Coordinates of C-alpha atoms in Angstrom, one line a residue:
X100 CA 36.1 -3.4 -7.6
X101 CA 35.9 -5.4 -4.4
X102 CA 37.4 -8.9 -4.4
X103 CA 36.7 -11.6 -1.9
X104 CA 39.9 -13.4 -1.0
X105 CA 39.6 -16.8 0.7
X106 CA 42.1 -18.2 3.2
X107 CA 43.8 -20.5 0.8
X108 CA 44.7 -17.5 -1.4
X109 CA 46.1 -15.6 1.6
X110 CA 48.2 -18.6 2.5
X111 CA 49.7 -18.6 -1.0
X112 CA 53.6 -18.5 -0.8
X113 CA 53.7 -15.8 -3.5
X114 CA 51.7 -12.6 -4.0
X115 CA 52.4 -13.1 -7.7
X116 CA 50.1 -16.1 -7.7
X117 CA 47.4 -13.9 -6.1
X118 CA 48.0 -11.2 -8.7
X119 CA 47.6 -13.7 -11.5
X120 CA 44.4 -15.0 -9.9
X121 CA 43.0 -11.5 -9.7
X122 CA 43.8 -10.9 -13.3
X123 CA 41.9 -14.0 -14.3
X124 CA 39.0 -13.0 -12.1
X125 CA 38.8 -9.5 -13.7
X126 CA 39.0 -11.0 -17.2
X127 CA 36.2 -13.4 -16.5
X128 CA 34.0 -10.7 -15.1
X129 CA 34.6 -8.6 -18.2
X130 CA 34.9 -5.5 -16.0
X131 CA 35.6 -3.3 -18.9
X132 CA 36.2 -3.5 -22.6
X133 CA 39.4 -1.5 -22.1
X134 CA 40.7 -2.2 -18.6
X135 CA 41.2 -5.0 -16.1
X136 CA 43.0 -5.3 -12.8
X137 CA 45.8 -7.2 -14.5
X138 CA 49.0 -6.8 -12.5
X139 CA 47.0 -5.8 -9.4
X140 CA 50.0 -5.6 -7.2
X141 CA 52.3 -4.0 -9.7
X142 CA 50.3 -1.0 -11.0
X143 CA 47.0 1.0 -10.7
X144 CA 44.8 2.0 -13.6
X145 CA 43.9 5.7 -13.4
X146 CA 41.5 5.4 -16.3
X147 CA 39.4 3.1 -14.1
X148 CA 39.8 5.4 -11.2
X149 CA 42.3 3.4 -9.3
X150 CA 45.1 4.9 -7.3
X151 CA 48.4 4.5 -9.1
X152 CA 51.0 3.7 -6.5
X153 CA 52.9 1.0 -4.7
X154 CA 51.6 -2.5 -4.1
X155 CA 50.4 -1.7 -0.6
X156 CA 48.6 1.6 -1.0
X157 CA 46.2 0.8 -3.9
X158 CA 42.6 1.7 -3.2
X159 CA 39.6 0.1 -4.8
X160 CA 37.5 3.2 -4.3
X161 CA 38.8 6.7 -5.3
X162 CA 37.2 10.0 -6.0
X163 CA 37.3 9.0 -9.7
X164 CA 35.3 5.8 -9.4
X165 CA 33.0 6.6 -6.5
X166 CA 29.3 7.5 -6.8
X167 CA 29.4 10.9 -8.7
X168 CA 26.1 11.9 -7.1
X169 CA 27.7 12.0 -3.6
X170 CA 30.4 14.3 -5.0
X171 CA 27.7 16.7 -6.2
X172 CA 26.1 16.9 -2.8
X173 CA 26.5 20.0 -0.7
X174 CA 25.2 20.7 2.8
X175 CA 26.0 24.2 3.7
X176 CA 24.9 24.2 7.4
X177 CA 27.7 21.7 8.1
X178 CA 30.0 22.9 5.3
X179 CA 33.5 24.6 5.2
X180 CA 32.6 27.4 7.6
X181 CA 31.6 24.9 10.2
X182 CA 34.7 22.8 9.7
X183 CA 36.8 26.0 10.1
X184 CA 34.8 26.9 13.3
X185 CA 35.7 23.5 14.8
X186 CA 39.4 24.1 13.9
X187 CA 39.2 27.5 15.6
X188 CA 37.7 26.0 18.7
X189 CA 40.6 23.5 18.9
X190 CA 43.1 26.4 18.4
X191 CA 41.5 28.3 21.3
X192 CA 41.8 25.3 23.5
X193 CA 45.5 25.1 22.7
X194 CA 45.9 28.7 23.9
X195 CA 46.2 30.4 20.5
X196 CA 45.4 34.1 20.8
X197 CA 42.3 35.3 18.9
X198 CA 40.3 38.6 19.0
X199 CA 37.6 36.5 20.8
X200 CA 37.4 33.9 23.5
X201 CA 34.7 31.5 22.0
X202 CA 33.0 30.4 18.8
X203 CA 29.3 31.2 18.7
X204 CA 27.7 28.6 16.4
X205 CA 24.8 30.4 14.9
X206 CA 24.9 28.2 11.8
X207 CA 22.5 25.5 12.8
X208 CA 19.1 25.2 14.6
X209 CA 20.5 23.3 17.6
X210 CA 18.5 24.7 20.5
X211 CA 20.1 22.9 23.4
X212 CA 23.6 23.5 22.2
X213 CA 22.7 27.2 22.4
X214 CA 21.7 27.0 26.0
X215 CA 18.0 26.1 25.9
X216 CA 17.0 23.9 28.8
X217 CA 15.1 20.6 28.2
X218 CA 11.5 20.5 29.2
X219 CA 11.0 18.7 32.5
X220 CA 8.1 16.6 31.3
X221 CA 9.9 15.2 28.2
X222 CA 13.0 14.2 30.1
X223 CA 11.0 12.7 33.0
X224 CA 9.1 10.4 30.6
X225 CA 12.3 9.4 28.8
X226 CA 14.0 8.7 32.2
X227 CA 11.2 6.3 33.2
X228 CA 11.2 4.7 29.7
X229 CA 15.0 3.9 30.0
X230 CA 14.9 3.0 33.7
X231 CA 11.5 1.7 34.6
X232 CA 12.6 0.8 38.2
X233 CA 12.0 4.5 38.9
X234 CA 8.3 4.1 38.4
X235 CA 8.1 3.7 42.2
X236 CA 9.9 7.0 42.8
X237 CA 7.6 9.6 44.3
X238 CA 9.5 12.4 42.6
X239 CA 7.9 11.5 39.3
X240 CA 4.2 12.7 38.8
X241 CA 1.5 10.1 38.0
X242 CA 0.9 11.4 34.5
X243 CA 4.6 11.0 33.7
X244 CA 4.4 7.4 34.9
X245 CA 1.3 6.7 32.9
X246 CA 2.9 8.2 29.7
X247 CA 6.0 6.1 30.2
X248 CA 4.1 2.9 31.0
X249 CA 1.9 3.3 27.9
X250 CA 5.0 3.6 25.7
X251 CA 6.7 0.6 27.4
X252 CA 3.5 -1.5 27.0
X253 CA 3.8 -0.8 23.2
X254 CA 7.4 -2.0 23.1
X255 CA 8.6 -5.6 22.6
X256 CA 9.4 -7.0 26.1
X257 CA 8.3 -3.7 27.6
X258 CA 11.7 -2.2 26.7
X259 CA 12.8 0.7 24.6
X260 CA 15.8 -1.5 23.7
X261 CA 13.6 -3.6 21.5
X262 CA 12.8 -3.0 17.8
X263 CA 9.4 -1.6 17.0
X264 CA 7.4 -2.1 13.8
X265 CA 9.2 -0.4 10.9
X266 CA 6.6 2.4 10.8
X267 CA 6.8 2.9 14.6
X268 CA 5.2 1.9 17.9
X269 CA 1.5 1.6 17.4
X270 CA 0.4 3.5 20.5
X271 CA 2.6 6.4 19.5
X272 CA 1.2 6.4 16.0
X273 CA -2.3 6.6 17.5
X274 CA -1.2 9.6 19.6
X275 CA 0.2 11.3 16.5
X276 CA -3.1 10.8 14.7
X277 CA -5.0 12.2 17.6
X278 CA -2.7 15.2 17.7
X279 CA -3.3 15.9 14.0
X280 CA -7.1 15.5 14.5
X281 CA -7.0 18.1 17.4
X282 CA -4.9 20.5 15.3
X283 CA -6.8 20.3 12.0
X284 CA -10.3 19.2 12.9
X285 CA -10.3 16.4 10.4
X286 CA -9.7 12.6 11.0
X287 CA -6.3 11.2 10.8
X288 CA -5.5 7.5 10.4
X289 CA -2.6 5.9 12.4
X290 CA -1.9 3.7 9.4
X291 CA -0.9 6.9 7.5
X292 CA 1.7 7.8 10.1
X293 CA 5.4 6.8 9.8
X294 CA 7.6 7.6 12.7
X295 CA 11.1 8.5 11.6
X296 CA 14.6 9.4 12.7
X297 CA 13.9 13.1 12.7
X298 CA 11.9 14.6 9.8
X299 CA 14.9 14.4 7.5
X300 CA 14.8 10.6 7.2
X301 CA 11.1 10.7 6.3
X302 CA 11.7 13.4 3.6
X303 CA 14.4 11.2 2.1
X304 CA 12.1 8.2 2.1
X305 CA 9.3 10.1 0.2
X306 CA 11.8 11.6 -2.3
X307 CA 13.2 8.1 -2.9
X308 CA 9.7 6.8 -3.7
X309 CA 9.3 9.5 -6.4
X310 CA 12.6 8.7 -8.1
X311 CA 11.7 7.4 -11.5
X312 CA 13.2 8.0 -14.9
X313 CA 10.5 8.6 -17.5
X314 CA 11.5 8.4 -21.2
X315 CA 15.1 9.2 -20.3
X316 CA 14.1 12.2 -18.1
X317 CA 14.8 12.1 -14.3
X318 CA 12.2 13.0 -11.8
X319 CA 12.0 16.7 -11.0
X320 CA 11.2 18.1 -7.6
X321 CA 10.3 21.8 -7.1
X322 CA 12.0 23.3 -4.1
X323 CA 12.0 26.9 -2.8
X324 CA 15.0 29.1 -3.2
X325 CA 16.3 29.9 -0.6
X326 CA 15.8 26.3 0.7
X327 CA 17.0 24.0 3.5
X328 CA 20.0 22.1 2.0
X329 CA 18.5 18.8 2.9
X330 CA 16.5 19.0 -0.3
X331 CA 19.2 20.0 -2.7
X332 CA 21.6 17.5 -1.2
X333 CA 19.1 14.6 -1.3
X334 CA 18.1 15.3 -4.9
X335 CA 21.8 15.4 -5.9
X336 CA 22.4 12.1 -4.0
X337 CA 19.4 10.4 -5.7
X338 CA 20.3 11.8 -9.2
X339 CA 17.0 13.6 -9.3
X340 CA 16.4 17.1 -10.9
X341 CA 16.2 20.1 -8.8
X342 CA 13.5 22.6 -10.0
X343 CA 14.3 25.9 -8.2
X344 CA 11.5 28.4 -7.7
X345 CA 12.4 31.7 -6.1
X346 CA 10.5 33.1 -3.1
X347 CA 9.5 36.8 -3.2
X348 CA 11.9 38.5 -0.8
X349 CA 10.2 41.9 -1.4
X350 CA 6.8 40.4 -0.4
X351 CA 7.8 38.8 2.9
X352 CA 9.2 35.7 1.1
X353 CA 5.7 34.8 -0.2
X354 CA 5.4 32.1 -2.8
X355 CA 4.4 33.4 -6.2
X356 CA 2.2 31.2 -8.4
X357 CA 3.6 32.9 -11.5
X358 CA 7.1 32.0 -10.4
X359 CA 6.0 28.4 -9.7
X360 CA 4.7 28.3 -13.3
X361 CA 7.8 29.8 -14.8
X362 CA 10.1 27.4 -13.1
X363 CA 7.9 24.4 -13.9
X364 CA 7.6 25.2 -17.6
X365 CA 11.4 25.7 -17.9
X366 CA 12.1 22.4 -16.1
X367 CA 9.9 20.3 -18.3
X368 CA 12.6 20.5 -21.0
X369 CA 15.0 18.5 -18.9
X370 CA 13.0 16.5 -16.3
X371 CA 9.6 14.9 -15.5
X372 CA 8.2 17.2 -12.7
X373 CA 6.8 15.0 -9.9
X374 CA 6.5 17.0 -6.7
X375 CA 6.4 20.4 -5.0
X376 CA 8.1 21.0 -1.7
X377 CA 6.9 23.8 0.6
X378 CA 8.7 24.8 3.8
X379 CA 6.3 26.6 6.2
X380 CA 7.3 28.3 8.5
X381 CA 10.3 29.0 6.3
X382 CA 13.8 27.8 6.7
X383 CA 16.0 29.9 6.2
X384 CA 13.7 32.8 5.6
X385 CA 11.7 32.8 8.8
X386 CA 8.5 33.5 6.8
X387 CA 5.0 32.2 7.5
X388 CA 2.6 31.5 4.6
X389 CA -0.9 33.0 4.7
X390 CA -3.9 30.7 4.2
X391 CA -4.7 32.5 0.9
X392 CA -1.2 31.7 -0.4
X393 CA -1.5 28.0 0.6
X394 CA -4.9 27.8 -1.2
X395 CA -3.2 29.0 -4.4
X396 CA -0.3 26.6 -4.0
X397 CA -2.7 23.6 -3.6
X398 CA -4.6 24.6 -6.7
X399 CA -1.4 24.9 -8.6
X400 CA -0.2 21.5 -7.5
X401 CA -3.6 19.9 -8.4
X402 CA -3.6 21.5 -11.8
X403 CA 0.0 20.2 -12.5
X404 CA -0.6 16.8 -10.8
X405 CA 2.2 17.3 -8.4
X406 CA 2.8 15.3 -5.1
X407 CA 2.8 17.8 -2.2
X408 CA 5.6 17.7 0.4
X409 CA 4.8 20.1 3.3
X410 CA 7.8 20.6 5.6
X411 CA 6.0 21.9 8.8
X412 CA 8.6 21.2 11.5
X413 CA 8.4 24.8 12.8
X414 CA 4.7 24.8 13.2
X415 CA 5.0 25.9 16.9
X416 CA 7.4 28.7 16.0
X417 CA 5.2 31.6 14.9
X418 CA 6.0 35.0 16.4
X419 CA 4.7 37.9 14.2
X420 CA 1.4 39.6 15.3
X421 CA -1.5 38.5 13.3
X422 CA 0.3 35.5 11.8
X423 CA -0.6 31.9 12.4
X424 CA 0.3 28.5 11.2
X425 CA -2.0 26.7 8.7
X426 CA -1.3 23.1 8.0
X427 CA -1.5 22.1 4.4
X428 CA -3.7 19.1 5.3
X429 CA -6.2 21.3 7.0
X430 CA -6.5 23.8 4.2
X431 CA -6.6 21.0 1.6
X432 CA -9.5 19.3 3.5
X433 CA -11.3 22.6 4.0
X434 CA -11.1 23.2 0.2
X435 CA -13.1 20.0 -0.4
X436 CA -13.4 18.2 -3.7
X437 CA -11.3 17.6 -5.7
X438 CA -8.4 18.9 -3.5
X439 CA -9.0 16.7 -0.5
X440 CA -8.1 13.7 -2.5
X441 CA -4.6 15.0 -3.4
X442 CA -1.5 13.1 -2.3
X443 CA 0.3 14.9 0.5
X444 CA 3.2 14.1 2.8
X445 CA 3.6 16.4 5.8
X446 CA 6.5 16.4 8.2
X447 CA 7.0 17.1 11.8
X448 CA 10.0 16.9 14.2
X449 CA 10.8 17.0 17.9
X450 CA 14.0 18.9 17.0
X451 CA 12.4 22.3 16.7
X452 CA 9.3 24.0 18.1
X453 CA 9.7 24.6 21.9
X454 CA 11.2 21.2 22.4
X455 CA 14.5 21.5 20.6
X456 CA 15.4 17.8 21.2
X457 CA 17.6 17.6 18.1
X458 CA 19.9 14.8 19.3
X459 CA 17.0 12.4 20.2
X460 CA 16.0 12.3 16.5
X461 CA 12.3 12.0 16.7
X462 CA 10.0 12.8 13.8
X463 CA 7.0 11.7 11.7
X464 CA 5.3 12.0 8.4
X465 CA 1.6 11.7 7.6
X466 CA 1.0 10.5 4.1
X467 CA -2.5 10.8 2.8
X468 CA -4.3 9.6 -0.3
X469 CA -1.4 7.4 -1.4
X470 CA -2.2 4.5 -3.8
X471 CA -2.5 1.4 -1.6
X472 CA 0.0 -0.5 -3.7
X473 CA 2.5 2.4 -3.6
X474 CA 2.0 2.6 0.1
X475 CA 3.0 -1.1 0.5
X476 CA 6.2 -0.4 -1.5
X477 CA 7.0 2.7 0.6
X478 CA 6.6 0.7 3.8
X479 CA 8.8 -2.0 2.4
X480 CA 11.5 0.6 1.8
X481 CA 11.1 1.9 5.3
X482 CA 11.3 -1.7 6.7
X483 CA 14.8 -2.0 5.3
X484 CA 15.9 0.5 7.9
X485 CA 14.3 -1.6 10.7
X486 CA 12.9 1.2 12.7
X487 CA 13.7 4.7 14.0
X488 CA 15.1 5.2 17.5
X489 CA 12.6 4.2 20.1
X490 CA 13.7 7.0 22.4
X491 CA 13.1 9.4 19.4
X492 CA 9.7 7.9 19.1
X493 CA 9.0 8.4 22.8
X494 CA 10.1 12.0 22.5
X495 CA 7.6 12.5 19.7
X496 CA 5.0 10.9 21.9
X497 CA 5.6 13.6 24.5
X498 CA 5.2 16.3 21.9
X499 CA 1.9 15.0 20.5
X500 CA 0.5 13.8 23.9
X501 CA 1.5 16.5 26.3
X502 CA 0.1 17.0 29.8
X503 CA -3.5 18.1 29.8
X504 CA -5.2 20.6 32.1
X505 CA -5.8 19.0 35.5
X506 CA -2.9 16.6 35.3
X507 CA 0.0 17.1 37.8
X508 CA 2.6 18.0 35.1
X509 CA 0.4 20.5 33.3
X510 CA 1.3 23.8 35.1
X511 CA 5.1 23.3 34.9
X512 CA 4.9 22.1 31.3
X513 CA 2.9 25.2 30.2
X514 CA 5.2 27.5 32.1
X515 CA 8.3 26.1 30.5
X516 CA 6.8 25.9 27.0
X517 CA 5.5 29.5 27.2
X518 CA 8.8 30.8 28.4
X519 CA 10.7 29.2 25.5
X520 CA 8.4 30.5 22.9
X521 CA 8.1 34.0 24.4
X522 CA 11.9 34.3 24.6
X523 CA 12.2 33.2 21.0
X524 CA 9.7 35.8 20.0
X525 CA 11.7 38.5 21.7
X526 CA 14.9 37.3 20.2
X527 CA 13.4 37.2 16.7
X528 CA 12.4 40.9 17.1
X529 CA 15.8 41.8 18.5
X530 CA 17.6 40.2 15.5
X531 CA 15.3 41.8 13.0
X532 CA 15.6 45.3 14.5
X533 CA 19.4 45.1 14.8
X534 CA 19.9 44.1 11.2
X535 CA 17.6 46.7 9.8
X536 CA 19.4 49.4 11.7
X537 CA 22.7 48.4 10.1
X538 CA 23.9 50.1 6.9
X539 CA 24.0 47.8 3.9
X540 CA 21.7 45.2 5.5
X541 CA 18.0 44.5 5.2
X542 CA 16.0 41.9 7.0
X543 CA 12.4 40.8 6.5
X544 CA 10.3 40.1 9.6
X545 CA 11.4 36.9 11.4
X546 CA 7.7 35.8 11.5
X547 CA 8.5 32.2 12.4
X548 CA 11.0 29.3 12.6
X549 CA 14.4 30.0 14.2
X550 CA 16.3 32.0 11.6
X551 CA 16.9 35.4 10.1
X552 CA 18.1 35.7 6.5
X553 CA 19.2 39.3 6.0
X554 CA 20.2 40.7 2.6
X555 CA 23.7 42.2 2.3
X556 CA 24.6 45.1 0.0
X557 CA 28.3 44.5 -0.4
X558 CA 30.8 47.0 -1.7
X559 CA 32.1 46.3 -5.2
X560 CA 35.6 46.0 -3.9
X561 CA 34.6 43.2 -1.5
X562 CA 32.9 41.4 -4.3
X563 CA 36.0 41.7 -6.5
X564 CA 38.2 40.5 -3.6
X565 CA 36.0 37.5 -3.0
X566 CA 36.1 36.5 -6.6
X567 CA 39.9 36.9 -6.7
X568 CA 40.2 34.2 -4.0
X569 CA 37.6 32.0 -5.6
X570 CA 34.9 32.5 -3.1
X571 CA 31.2 33.6 -3.3
X572 CA 31.0 37.1 -1.9
X573 CA 28.7 36.2 1.0
X574 CA 30.9 33.2 1.8
X575 CA 33.9 35.6 1.9
X576 CA 31.9 37.9 4.2
X577 CA 30.9 35.0 6.5
X578 CA 34.4 33.5 6.6
X579 CA 35.9 36.9 7.6
X580 CA 33.2 37.2 10.2
X581 CA 34.2 33.9 11.7
X582 CA 37.9 34.6 11.7
X583 CA 37.5 38.0 13.3
X584 CA 34.7 37.5 15.8
X585 CA 34.2 33.7 16.2
X586 CA 30.6 34.0 15.0
X587 CA 29.7 31.2 12.6
X588 CA 26.8 31.8 10.2
X589 CA 25.9 30.3 6.8
X590 CA 26.2 32.3 3.6
X591 CA 23.1 32.6 1.5
X592 CA 24.9 30.9 -1.4
X593 CA 24.6 27.7 0.6
X594 CA 20.8 27.9 0.5
X595 CA 20.3 29.4 -3.0
X596 CA 19.4 33.0 -3.8
X597 CA 18.6 35.3 -6.7
X598 CA 21.6 35.9 -8.8
X599 CA 23.7 39.0 -7.7
X600 CA 22.1 39.0 -4.3
X601 CA 23.9 38.2 -1.1
X602 CA 22.6 36.9 2.3
X603 CA 23.5 34.9 5.3
X604 CA 21.5 32.8 7.7
X605 CA 21.8 33.1 11.4
X606 CA 19.8 31.3 14.1
X607 CA 18.0 33.4 16.8
X608 CA 18.9 30.6 19.3
X609 CA 21.7 32.0 21.4
X610 CA 20.3 32.9 24.8
X611 CA 19.4 36.6 25.2
X612 CA 22.6 37.7 26.9
X613 CA 24.8 35.9 24.4
X614 CA 22.7 37.0 21.5
X615 CA 23.2 40.6 22.6
X616 CA 27.0 40.1 22.6
X617 CA 26.8 38.3 19.2
X618 CA 24.8 41.1 17.6
X619 CA 27.1 43.8 18.9
X620 CA 30.2 42.0 17.6
X621 CA 28.5 41.4 14.3
X622 CA 27.5 45.0 13.9
X623 CA 31.1 46.1 14.8
X624 CA 32.6 43.7 12.2
X625 CA 30.0 44.7 9.6
X626 CA 30.9 48.4 9.9
X627 CA 34.6 47.7 9.7
X628 CA 34.0 45.4 6.6
X629 CA 32.1 48.2 4.8
X630 CA 34.8 50.7 5.7
X631 CA 37.7 48.4 4.5
X632 CA 36.1 47.7 1.1
X633 CA 34.3 51.0 0.4

């Protein structure tokens, strides 16, 4: 309970008077049929979740009376291993001796933190947006100046320091729609675009819209297992039901319609299924869905009247020969009636791809075929957050409106973009080959995205040891890896996996020289681990 205390109460000569006042307040509010805050300065009521202690250390919010959904949330990519990694970094700075000299954070897809250089074009546009006085500087190409000026013209007071419309700067939304049209070959409406603080905020907004209890059953959302923990964490936070469907590891992490049907039928007992989430290219799996697979998924969603959420933030990251990215919107439109009328939200981000601008937090969602009245409600919800970062929106504009052939920035932009994607392709193959050459490890092709998700065959003694210390076996493996090598990865248990299987996720983002060192250390550790617990 929070109590507002006015100045006259604070000026009271005796805390006892305030305590009596609080008791009366709690009684009047009828806080509970069993408890009040009577004697507020003399005791705490543990049954109500209050801290039982002295007068001065009582807390109105404790782990017993806080939102239980928050306690259920887990977010493995920033979980206990990452916390320990930060502690180890501090220990190294203090001079503590370790069998390694640095922590390699392979736990999260943070490109620039792993040494990727920002693209010149993006940073030049952002520079002029934040300091327009440099528009007169000859070091900036004319196309950069034009991009920056167009963005500024769309901002209040011609400044990125002004709020934009809740759904984003109009000119940037227009550029996003044009980008989608070029990509898919079908019209896109700027009014269907919502610019967001990374793709994550847009995902949460759409899931919030779907959160409705029907006849006592919570909304259910189908998510892939393994999955990016944003989805499981958000569903837990919102009190929604997670419907887990397993990806087929033995078939390059394909999405089986039979498995979708199995998980949906089982879930109907305890929830009202509303939506289907698909991550393509896959995180953490590194898979890329074929067009045939996407067609089957769309037909399934139509048959079951499910809202489609297509997480497509890695659409530029496709490496495997013969593989290509197919957007859900394009396939849906190509399928024609009745599928082209389905509700779909697709998500894109400036954090991944070749850009890697994670910290600038730029993203968008395109939502098509939404009921007009529902769309108004969604925009109302978005408006409560004012607007996403204007610099994030400007970054997104650079992604969807890059230099074109013949413009002064084009050659350098293509050179830098190509170099990033080519290097990622080489690193994806390096990681895949290394893992598949290791005993007790198997890794599917890293066809796309920025991660490998190898499967571990752990010795029975290691599994027993992990369970004896209350840890999941792959968590135990990953923690020992961190303590012995400084390499921070995320155990598969943090993403979900088939029972009695064990994995870990690592990024392919360390630059080639550091990645070679990392893989050598990991292989050495892995062999010692197998030997110790054989």
